[in-house]
């Protein structure tokens, strides 16, 4: 199948629903084989079926992105199952909402652990493959990483951090043939406010 991503292998975290699911299917339409990760195996399996219906190979790789060993194991599973990794999309995330004075230390830790640390260790795990194949790291931030949102202080802070991380990594990778892109979606109907919140 011809397409912008013909013969590429793409990994999308948070791939079972919302933006991640949409990205996985669009990459498949553009010729990529797609691995999807998340915590809900049934959702991942549904996405794999949809990828395969588009004529591409799909692979469900359950993974907790806050676990560094798990992200490393996920990359190994993808390379074993699909042969390589060209694009890693760190999309997994969720949003804590509420007025600033109501947020607990645990709210802050969970928000930063998933959205910031999870993004960092996902891309770190993928980088050896991305370097080998002159691939691309993609970090999904948010419009909330450009304009802080009231009652979403923790979420906004996490997405500003992802924005900074993406800019710094892009500079580190300059001239290597491997790139980093940060995307800042606007408001999208998804499970982000309903999952683990």
PDB file of C-alpha atoms in Angstrom, residues 10-86:
ATOM      1  CA  UNK A  10       4.533   3.310  14.252  1.00  0.00           C
ATOM      2  CA  UNK A  11       3.926   2.969  18.004  1.00  0.00           C
ATOM      3  CA  UNK A  12       1.067   4.943  19.561  1.00  0.00           C
ATOM      4  CA  UNK A  13       0.629   5.001  23.334  1.00  0.00           C
ATOM      5  CA  UNK A  14      -2.847   5.714  24.628  1.00  0.00           C
ATOM      6  CA  UNK A  15      -3.863   4.018  21.401  1.00  0.00           C
ATOM      7  CA  UNK A  16      -7.099   2.426  22.556  1.00  0.00           C
ATOM      8  CA  UNK A  17      -9.345   5.476  22.265  1.00  0.00           C
ATOM      9  CA  UNK A  18      -9.608   9.144  21.379  1.00  0.00           C
ATOM     10  CA  UNK A  19      -6.707  10.852  19.632  1.00  0.00           C
ATOM     11  CA  UNK A  20      -4.519   7.742  19.914  1.00  0.00           C
ATOM     12  CA  UNK A  21      -7.049   5.526  18.159  1.00  0.00           C
ATOM     13  CA  UNK A  22      -7.575   8.126  15.425  1.00  0.00           C
ATOM     14  CA  UNK A  23      -3.816   8.449  14.904  1.00  0.00           C
ATOM     15  CA  UNK A  24      -3.337   4.681  14.743  1.00  0.00           C
ATOM     16  CA  UNK A  25      -5.974   4.351  12.033  1.00  0.00           C
ATOM     17  CA  UNK A  26      -4.662   7.307  10.040  1.00  0.00           C
ATOM     18  CA  UNK A  27      -1.106   5.932  10.127  1.00  0.00           C
ATOM     19  CA  UNK A  28      -2.485   2.599   8.866  1.00  0.00           C
ATOM     20  CA  UNK A  29      -4.368   4.367   6.057  1.00  0.00           C
ATOM     21  CA  UNK A  30      -1.049   5.967   5.104  1.00  0.00           C
ATOM     22  CA  UNK A  31       0.666   2.579   4.842  1.00  0.00           C
ATOM     23  CA  UNK A  32       2.177   2.017   8.297  1.00  0.00           C
ATOM     24  CA  UNK A  33       2.068  -1.074  10.453  1.00  0.00           C
ATOM     25  CA  UNK A  34       0.886   0.066  13.877  1.00  0.00           C
ATOM     26  CA  UNK A  35       1.501  -1.015  17.465  1.00  0.00           C
ATOM     27  CA  UNK A  36      -0.864   0.417  20.060  1.00  0.00           C
ATOM     28  CA  UNK A  37      -0.296   0.541  23.802  1.00  0.00           C
ATOM     29  CA  UNK A  38      -2.525   1.316  26.741  1.00  0.00           C
ATOM     30  CA  UNK A  39      -3.934  -0.366  29.812  1.00  0.00           C
ATOM     31  CA  UNK A  40      -7.258  -1.557  28.373  1.00  0.00           C
ATOM     32  CA  UNK A  41      -6.422  -4.657  26.305  1.00  0.00           C
ATOM     33  CA  UNK A  42      -9.948  -4.989  24.906  1.00  0.00           C
ATOM     34  CA  UNK A  43      -9.736  -1.482  23.426  1.00  0.00           C
ATOM     35  CA  UNK A  44      -6.288  -2.189  21.975  1.00  0.00           C
ATOM     36  CA  UNK A  45      -7.560  -5.384  20.348  1.00  0.00           C
ATOM     37  CA  UNK A  46     -10.400  -3.438  18.710  1.00  0.00           C
ATOM     38  CA  UNK A  47      -7.923  -0.945  17.252  1.00  0.00           C
ATOM     39  CA  UNK A  48      -5.696  -3.756  15.974  1.00  0.00           C
ATOM     40  CA  UNK A  49      -8.705  -5.286  14.200  1.00  0.00           C
ATOM     41  CA  UNK A  50      -9.442  -1.918  12.578  1.00  0.00           C
ATOM     42  CA  UNK A  51      -5.790  -1.527  11.508  1.00  0.00           C
ATOM     43  CA  UNK A  52      -5.804  -5.014   9.996  1.00  0.00           C
ATOM     44  CA  UNK A  53      -9.075  -4.251   8.183  1.00  0.00           C
ATOM     45  CA  UNK A  54      -7.130  -1.466   6.456  1.00  0.00           C
ATOM     46  CA  UNK A  55      -4.633  -4.032   5.173  1.00  0.00           C
ATOM     47  CA  UNK A  56      -1.818  -3.317   7.616  1.00  0.00           C
ATOM     48  CA  UNK A  57      -0.304  -5.278  10.467  1.00  0.00           C
ATOM     49  CA  UNK A  58      -1.411  -4.310  13.946  1.00  0.00           C
ATOM     50  CA  UNK A  59      -0.037  -5.244  17.346  1.00  0.00           C
ATOM     51  CA  UNK A  60      -1.576  -4.711  20.792  1.00  0.00           C
ATOM     52  CA  UNK A  61       1.113  -4.082  23.406  1.00  0.00           C
ATOM     53  CA  UNK A  62      -0.427  -3.400  26.834  1.00  0.00           C
ATOM     54  CA  UNK A  63       1.844  -1.031  28.735  1.00  0.00           C
ATOM     55  CA  UNK A  64       1.821   1.280  31.739  1.00  0.00           C
ATOM     56  CA  UNK A  65       3.801   4.276  30.475  1.00  0.00           C
ATOM     57  CA  UNK A  66       4.805   5.223  34.025  1.00  0.00           C
ATOM     58  CA  UNK A  67       6.833   1.995  34.297  1.00  0.00           C
ATOM     59  CA  UNK A  68      10.259   2.357  32.676  1.00  0.00           C
ATOM     60  CA  UNK A  69      10.822  -1.397  32.435  1.00  0.00           C
ATOM     61  CA  UNK A  70       7.408  -1.783  30.780  1.00  0.00           C
ATOM     62  CA  UNK A  71       8.132   0.832  28.107  1.00  0.00           C
ATOM     63  CA  UNK A  72      11.450  -0.848  27.319  1.00  0.00           C
ATOM     64  CA  UNK A  73       9.726  -4.227  27.098  1.00  0.00           C
ATOM     65  CA  UNK A  74       7.056  -2.712  24.832  1.00  0.00           C
ATOM     66  CA  UNK A  75       9.681  -1.525  22.351  1.00  0.00           C
ATOM     67  CA  UNK A  76      11.298  -4.979  22.376  1.00  0.00           C
ATOM     68  CA  UNK A  77       7.892  -6.579  21.717  1.00  0.00           C
ATOM     69  CA  UNK A  78       7.236  -4.198  18.818  1.00  0.00           C
ATOM     70  CA  UNK A  79      10.624  -4.842  17.212  1.00  0.00           C
ATOM     71  CA  UNK A  80      10.157  -8.590  17.673  1.00  0.00           C
ATOM     72  CA  UNK A  81       6.640  -8.527  16.226  1.00  0.00           C
ATOM     73  CA  UNK A  82       6.896  -5.870  13.510  1.00  0.00           C
ATOM     74  CA  UNK A  83      10.636  -5.793  12.772  1.00  0.00           C
ATOM     75  CA  UNK A  84      11.578  -2.228  13.703  1.00  0.00           C
ATOM     76  CA  UNK A  85      10.248   1.096  14.972  1.00  0.00           C
ATOM     77  CA  UNK A  86      10.233   4.289  12.880  1.00  0.00           C
TER      78      UNK A  86
END
